[in-house]
Amino acid sequence: MPKAKITALGCYTPPRLLTNQDLEKMVDTNDQWIMERTGIHERHIADPEMATSDMAVEAAKCALAQNGVDASELNAILVCTVTPDHMFPSTVCLVQNRLGARGAWGFDLIAACSSFVYGLTVGAHLVTAGTHQKVLVIGADTMSRIIDYTDRATCILFGDGAGAMLLEPAAEGEDCGFIDFLGEVDGSGAPFLNMPAGGSRMPSSHETVDKRLHYVHQDGGQVFKYAVRKMYESCRDLLKRNGFTGEDVAVMIPHQANIRIINAAGDRLGIAPEKVVINIDRYGNTTAGTIPLATRDAILEGRLKKGDLVLFAAVGAGYTVGASLWRWAY
């Protein structure tokens, strides 16, 4: 069976910035408090006319242009998001149409902050099955649309952004690409990070709007403790299963939720700090967009090179957990 490899990467962030100084004027907080607890200095915010599909299309175009691939060559598109344009149709339908990807099928994948890691795994298996030659995995979220900017516990955390990776088969004998994945869900964590209203459990009503139930609600302490533990455990077990240790990892690219979670996981895994990619200071938590954005920055900084062993890891609402191991292809 062919091995799946990542052959191109494209990202997009809207130009408008929301800094900690801006937030100081909106809620009772300050730059020092935010930086010490989260590591975030600024985040990108989409203008009112921009939706998730718009950012996804921009990131996709960038990825396809990198290798001169026409959208009509795509076999499948996966859009990883918790902020779709609509409940239906799927956001992937809008993206497919805008790109002109006439031969592609696809679907939306919802696993909160773990969405992109899950999407990479699904895409890799489509390629390794021998049924798909070109799979585009997109992570895109417009988190600013579901954030309560009167809630200082959550409004400081999130930003908007998108990234896309193109997956293709590796050549025979080529030592690169997808190695293994470890995933987990723990539904007992559902009450601790969610958007209560808007689904079939609690349809939209005047009451749900008045109670601000269409925004992100989070028990920060519970989420923090779980994320620290599970990001470490999933990475540890995945590396061990494949005969590696933290010292073998050239680059760890974790979901960018909180700098303390990232540092704790890297330290416990024995991965040197300079090998752990952190860009949360400039983007905040873009949910499904964090890992492609961090991967792009690692490449631009010369920290991720062909042949490197790269470890992706994420923990998200649900709870969802995922770690993915790759040998970088370019």
Coordinates of C-alpha atoms in Angstrom, one line a residue:
M1 CA 0.0 0.0 0.0
P2 CA 1.3 3.5 -0.7
K3 CA 2.3 5.8 2.1
A4 CA 0.6 9.1 2.4
K5 CA 2.7 12.2 2.6
I6 CA 2.1 15.9 3.0
T7 CA 3.2 17.7 -0.1
A8 CA 1.9 21.3 0.2
L9 CA 0.7 23.7 2.9
G10 CA -1.3 26.9 2.7
C11 CA -2.6 29.3 5.4
Y12 CA -4.8 32.3 5.7
T13 CA -5.4 34.7 8.6
P14 CA -7.7 37.8 8.3
P15 CA -5.7 41.1 8.5
R16 CA -7.6 42.7 11.4
L17 CA -5.9 42.3 14.8
L18 CA -7.4 42.2 18.3
T19 CA -4.6 42.9 20.8
N20 CA -4.5 42.5 24.6
Q21 CA -4.6 46.3 24.8
D22 CA -7.8 46.3 22.8
L23 CA -9.3 43.7 25.2
E24 CA -8.4 45.9 28.2
K25 CA -10.9 48.4 26.9
M26 CA -13.6 45.7 26.6
V27 CA -13.4 43.6 29.7
D28 CA -11.7 43.7 33.1
T29 CA -8.3 42.3 32.1
N30 CA -4.8 43.4 31.2
D31 CA -1.9 42.4 28.9
Q32 CA 0.3 41.0 31.7
W33 CA -2.5 38.8 33.1
I34 CA -3.3 37.4 29.7
M35 CA 0.3 36.8 28.7
E36 CA 1.2 35.0 32.0
R37 CA -1.8 32.7 31.9
T38 CA -2.1 32.0 28.1
G39 CA 0.9 33.3 26.2
I40 CA -1.3 35.2 23.8
H41 CA -0.6 38.8 22.8
E42 CA -2.8 39.2 19.8
R43 CA -5.3 37.3 17.6
H44 CA -6.7 37.8 14.1
I45 CA -10.4 38.6 13.7
A46 CA -12.5 38.2 10.5
D47 CA -14.5 41.1 9.2
P48 CA -18.3 40.7 9.4
E49 CA -18.6 39.7 5.8
M50 CA -16.1 36.9 6.0
A51 CA -17.2 33.3 7.0
T52 CA -15.3 30.1 7.6
S53 CA -15.7 28.9 4.0
D54 CA -14.0 32.2 2.8
M55 CA -10.9 31.6 4.9
A56 CA -10.9 27.9 4.0
V57 CA -10.9 28.7 0.3
E58 CA -8.0 31.2 0.7
A59 CA -5.9 28.6 2.5
A60 CA -6.8 25.9 0.0
K61 CA -5.8 28.1 -3.0
C62 CA -2.4 28.8 -1.3
A63 CA -1.8 25.1 -0.7
L64 CA -2.7 24.1 -4.3
A65 CA -0.6 26.9 -5.8
Q66 CA 2.4 25.7 -3.9
N67 CA 2.6 22.6 -6.1
G68 CA 0.7 23.9 -9.2
V69 CA -2.2 21.5 -8.5
D70 CA -5.5 22.4 -10.1
A71 CA -8.6 22.0 -7.9
S72 CA -10.1 19.7 -10.5
E73 CA -7.4 17.1 -9.7
L74 CA -8.6 16.7 -6.0
N75 CA -10.3 13.5 -5.1
A76 CA -11.5 14.5 -1.7
I77 CA -11.8 17.6 0.6
L78 CA -12.1 17.5 4.3
V79 CA -13.1 20.7 6.1
C80 CA -12.4 20.5 9.8
T81 CA -14.4 23.1 11.7
V82 CA -16.7 23.9 14.6
T83 CA -17.9 27.1 13.1
P84 CA -19.5 26.1 9.8
D85 CA -21.1 28.7 7.6
H86 CA -24.5 26.9 8.1
M87 CA -25.9 23.9 9.9
F88 CA -26.3 22.6 6.4
P89 CA -25.2 22.3 3.7
S90 CA -21.8 21.2 4.8
T91 CA -19.1 23.9 4.5
V92 CA -17.1 21.5 2.3
C93 CA -19.8 21.9 -0.4
L94 CA -19.3 25.7 -0.4
V95 CA -15.5 25.3 -0.5
Q96 CA -15.7 22.6 -3.3
N97 CA -17.8 24.9 -5.4
R98 CA -15.7 28.0 -4.9
L99 CA -12.5 26.1 -5.7
G100 CA -14.0 24.4 -8.8
A101 CA -13.0 21.0 -7.5
R102 CA -15.5 19.2 -9.8
G103 CA -14.2 15.7 -9.2
A104 CA -14.0 15.8 -5.4
W105 CA -16.3 14.5 -2.7
G106 CA -15.9 15.4 0.9
F107 CA -17.4 16.2 4.3
D108 CA -17.1 18.4 7.4
L109 CA -15.3 16.9 10.4
I110 CA -16.1 18.2 13.8
A111 CA -13.7 17.3 16.7
A112 CA -13.2 20.8 18.1
C113 CA -9.5 21.6 18.7
S114 CA -8.5 18.1 17.6
S115 CA -10.3 18.4 14.3
F116 CA -7.2 19.0 12.1
V117 CA -5.3 16.1 13.6
Y118 CA -8.3 13.8 13.0
G119 CA -8.7 15.1 9.5
L120 CA -5.0 14.4 8.7
T121 CA -5.5 10.8 9.9
V122 CA -8.6 10.3 7.8
G123 CA -7.0 11.8 4.7
A124 CA -3.9 9.7 5.2
H125 CA -6.0 6.5 5.3
L126 CA -7.8 7.5 2.1
V127 CA -4.5 7.8 0.4
T128 CA -2.9 4.6 1.8
A129 CA -6.0 2.7 0.8
G130 CA -5.0 3.3 -2.8
T131 CA -8.4 4.9 -3.6
H132 CA -7.3 8.6 -3.5
Q133 CA -4.4 10.4 -5.1
K134 CA -5.0 13.9 -3.8
V135 CA -6.8 14.7 -0.6
L136 CA -7.0 18.3 0.7
V137 CA -7.4 18.6 4.5
I138 CA -8.5 22.1 5.6
G139 CA -8.8 23.4 9.2
A140 CA -10.7 26.6 9.4
D141 CA -12.6 28.4 12.3
T142 CA -14.2 31.8 12.8
M143 CA -14.2 31.5 16.5
S144 CA -15.0 35.2 17.0
R145 CA -18.6 34.5 15.9
I146 CA -19.2 32.3 19.0
I147 CA -17.2 34.2 21.6
D148 CA -18.9 36.3 24.3
Y149 CA -16.8 39.4 24.4
T150 CA -18.2 40.2 27.9
D151 CA -16.7 37.0 29.3
R152 CA -13.1 37.6 30.1
A153 CA -12.3 34.0 30.7
T154 CA -13.0 33.0 27.1
C155 CA -12.8 36.1 24.9
I156 CA -9.0 36.4 25.5
L157 CA -8.3 33.0 24.1
F158 CA -9.6 32.7 20.6
G159 CA -8.8 34.0 17.1
D160 CA -9.8 33.3 13.5
G161 CA -7.7 31.5 10.9
A162 CA -7.3 28.6 8.4
G163 CA -4.8 26.2 7.0
A164 CA -4.8 23.5 4.4
M165 CA -2.5 20.5 3.7
L166 CA -2.4 18.4 0.5
L167 CA -1.9 14.7 0.9
E168 CA -0.6 12.5 -1.9
P169 CA 1.0 9.0 -2.2
A170 CA 4.7 8.8 -1.5
A171 CA 6.8 7.2 -4.2
E172 CA 7.8 3.6 -3.7
G173 CA 10.8 3.4 -1.4
E174 CA 10.4 7.0 -0.3
D175 CA 11.1 7.3 3.4
C176 CA 8.6 10.0 4.3
G177 CA 4.9 10.4 5.2
F178 CA 2.4 9.2 7.7
I179 CA 3.6 6.8 10.4
D180 CA 0.9 6.3 13.0
F181 CA -2.0 8.0 14.9
L182 CA -3.5 7.6 18.4
G183 CA -6.9 9.0 19.1
E184 CA -9.4 9.0 22.0
V185 CA -12.7 10.6 22.9
D186 CA -14.0 11.0 26.5
G187 CA -17.6 12.2 26.5
S188 CA -17.6 12.7 30.2
G189 CA -15.8 16.0 29.5
A190 CA -18.7 17.4 27.4
P191 CA -20.1 19.7 30.1
F192 CA -16.8 21.4 30.6
L193 CA -16.3 23.0 27.2
N194 CA -19.2 23.5 24.8
M195 CA -21.7 25.8 23.1
P196 CA -24.9 24.9 24.9
A197 CA -27.6 26.1 22.4
G198 CA -28.2 25.9 18.7
G199 CA -28.5 22.2 18.2
S200 CA -31.4 19.7 18.6
R201 CA -30.9 19.5 22.3
M202 CA -31.5 23.2 22.8
P203 CA -32.8 24.9 19.7
S204 CA -32.5 28.7 19.2
S205 CA -35.0 30.8 21.0
H206 CA -35.4 34.2 22.6
E207 CA -34.5 32.6 25.9
T208 CA -31.3 30.9 24.6
V209 CA -30.2 34.2 23.1
D210 CA -31.0 36.2 26.2
K211 CA -29.0 33.8 28.3
R212 CA -26.0 34.0 25.9
L213 CA -26.1 30.2 25.3
H214 CA -24.8 30.5 21.7
Y215 CA -21.3 31.3 22.9
V216 CA -18.4 29.1 24.1
H217 CA -18.8 28.1 27.7
Q218 CA -15.7 26.7 29.5
D219 CA -14.7 25.4 32.9
G220 CA -11.1 26.5 32.5
G221 CA -9.7 24.5 35.4
Q222 CA -11.1 21.2 34.3
V223 CA -10.1 21.7 30.7
F224 CA -6.6 22.7 31.6
K225 CA -5.9 19.7 33.9
Y226 CA -7.3 17.2 31.3
A227 CA -5.4 18.8 28.4
V228 CA -2.0 18.7 30.2
R229 CA -2.4 15.1 31.1
K230 CA -3.8 13.8 27.8
M231 CA -1.6 15.7 25.5
Y232 CA 1.4 14.1 27.3
E233 CA -0.1 10.6 27.5
S234 CA -1.2 10.4 23.9
C235 CA 2.2 11.5 22.6
R236 CA 4.0 9.2 25.0
D237 CA 2.0 6.2 24.0
L238 CA 2.2 6.9 20.3
L239 CA 6.0 7.4 20.4
K240 CA 6.5 4.2 22.4
R241 CA 4.3 2.2 20.1
N242 CA 6.5 3.1 17.2
G243 CA 9.9 2.7 18.9
F244 CA 10.6 6.4 19.5
T245 CA 11.2 8.6 22.5
G246 CA 10.9 12.4 22.8
E247 CA 14.5 12.8 21.9
D248 CA 13.8 11.3 18.4
V249 CA 11.3 14.0 17.6
A250 CA 12.7 16.8 15.5
V251 CA 9.7 19.1 15.8
M252 CA 6.6 18.9 18.0
I253 CA 3.7 20.9 16.7
P254 CA 0.9 21.0 19.3
H255 CA -2.5 22.6 19.2
Q256 CA -2.1 26.2 20.4
A257 CA -4.6 26.5 23.3
N258 CA -2.4 27.7 26.2
I259 CA 1.4 28.1 26.5
R260 CA 1.4 26.3 29.9
I261 CA -0.3 23.2 28.4
I262 CA 2.3 23.1 25.6
N263 CA 5.3 23.6 27.9
A264 CA 4.1 21.0 30.3
A265 CA 3.6 18.4 27.6
G266 CA 6.9 19.0 25.9
D267 CA 8.8 19.0 29.2
R268 CA 7.2 15.7 30.3
L269 CA 8.0 14.1 27.0
G270 CA 11.6 15.1 27.2
I271 CA 11.4 17.2 24.0
A272 CA 13.8 20.2 24.1
P273 CA 12.0 23.5 24.2
E274 CA 13.5 24.6 21.0
K275 CA 11.9 21.7 19.2
V276 CA 8.4 22.6 20.4
V277 CA 6.7 25.1 18.0
I278 CA 4.7 27.9 19.8
N279 CA 3.1 30.7 17.9
I280 CA 0.0 31.3 20.2
D281 CA 1.3 34.8 21.0
R282 CA 0.4 36.0 17.5
Y283 CA -2.8 34.0 16.7
G284 CA -4.4 32.8 19.9
N285 CA -6.4 29.6 19.7
T286 CA -7.8 29.3 16.1
T287 CA -9.2 25.8 16.9
A288 CA -8.8 23.7 13.7
G289 CA -6.4 26.3 12.3
T290 CA -3.7 26.2 14.9
I291 CA -1.6 23.2 13.7
P292 CA -1.3 24.2 10.0
L293 CA -0.5 27.8 11.0
A294 CA 2.2 26.5 13.4
T295 CA 3.5 24.1 10.8
R296 CA 3.8 27.0 8.3
D297 CA 5.8 29.1 10.8
A298 CA 8.1 26.1 11.6
I299 CA 8.9 25.8 7.9
L300 CA 9.5 29.5 7.5
E301 CA 11.8 29.6 10.5
G302 CA 13.8 26.7 9.2
R303 CA 12.8 24.5 12.1
L304 CA 11.0 21.8 10.0
K305 CA 12.9 20.2 7.2
K306 CA 12.7 17.2 4.9
G307 CA 13.2 13.9 6.7
D308 CA 12.3 15.3 10.1
L309 CA 10.2 13.3 12.5
V310 CA 7.2 15.6 13.3
L311 CA 4.7 15.0 16.1
F312 CA 1.3 16.7 15.9
A313 CA -0.9 16.7 19.0
A314 CA -4.2 18.2 20.2
V315 CA -6.8 18.0 22.9
G316 CA -10.3 19.5 22.4
A317 CA -13.8 19.8 23.6
G318 CA -15.7 16.6 23.9
Y319 CA -13.2 15.6 25.1
T320 CA -11.2 14.7 22.0
V321 CA -7.6 13.7 21.9
G322 CA -5.3 13.0 19.0
A323 CA -1.6 12.6 18.3
S324 CA -0.2 12.0 14.8
L325 CA 3.4 11.0 13.8
W326 CA 4.9 11.9 10.3
R327 CA 8.2 11.9 8.5
W328 CA 8.2 15.3 6.8
A329 CA 8.3 15.1 3.0
Y330 CA 9.7 18.4 1.8

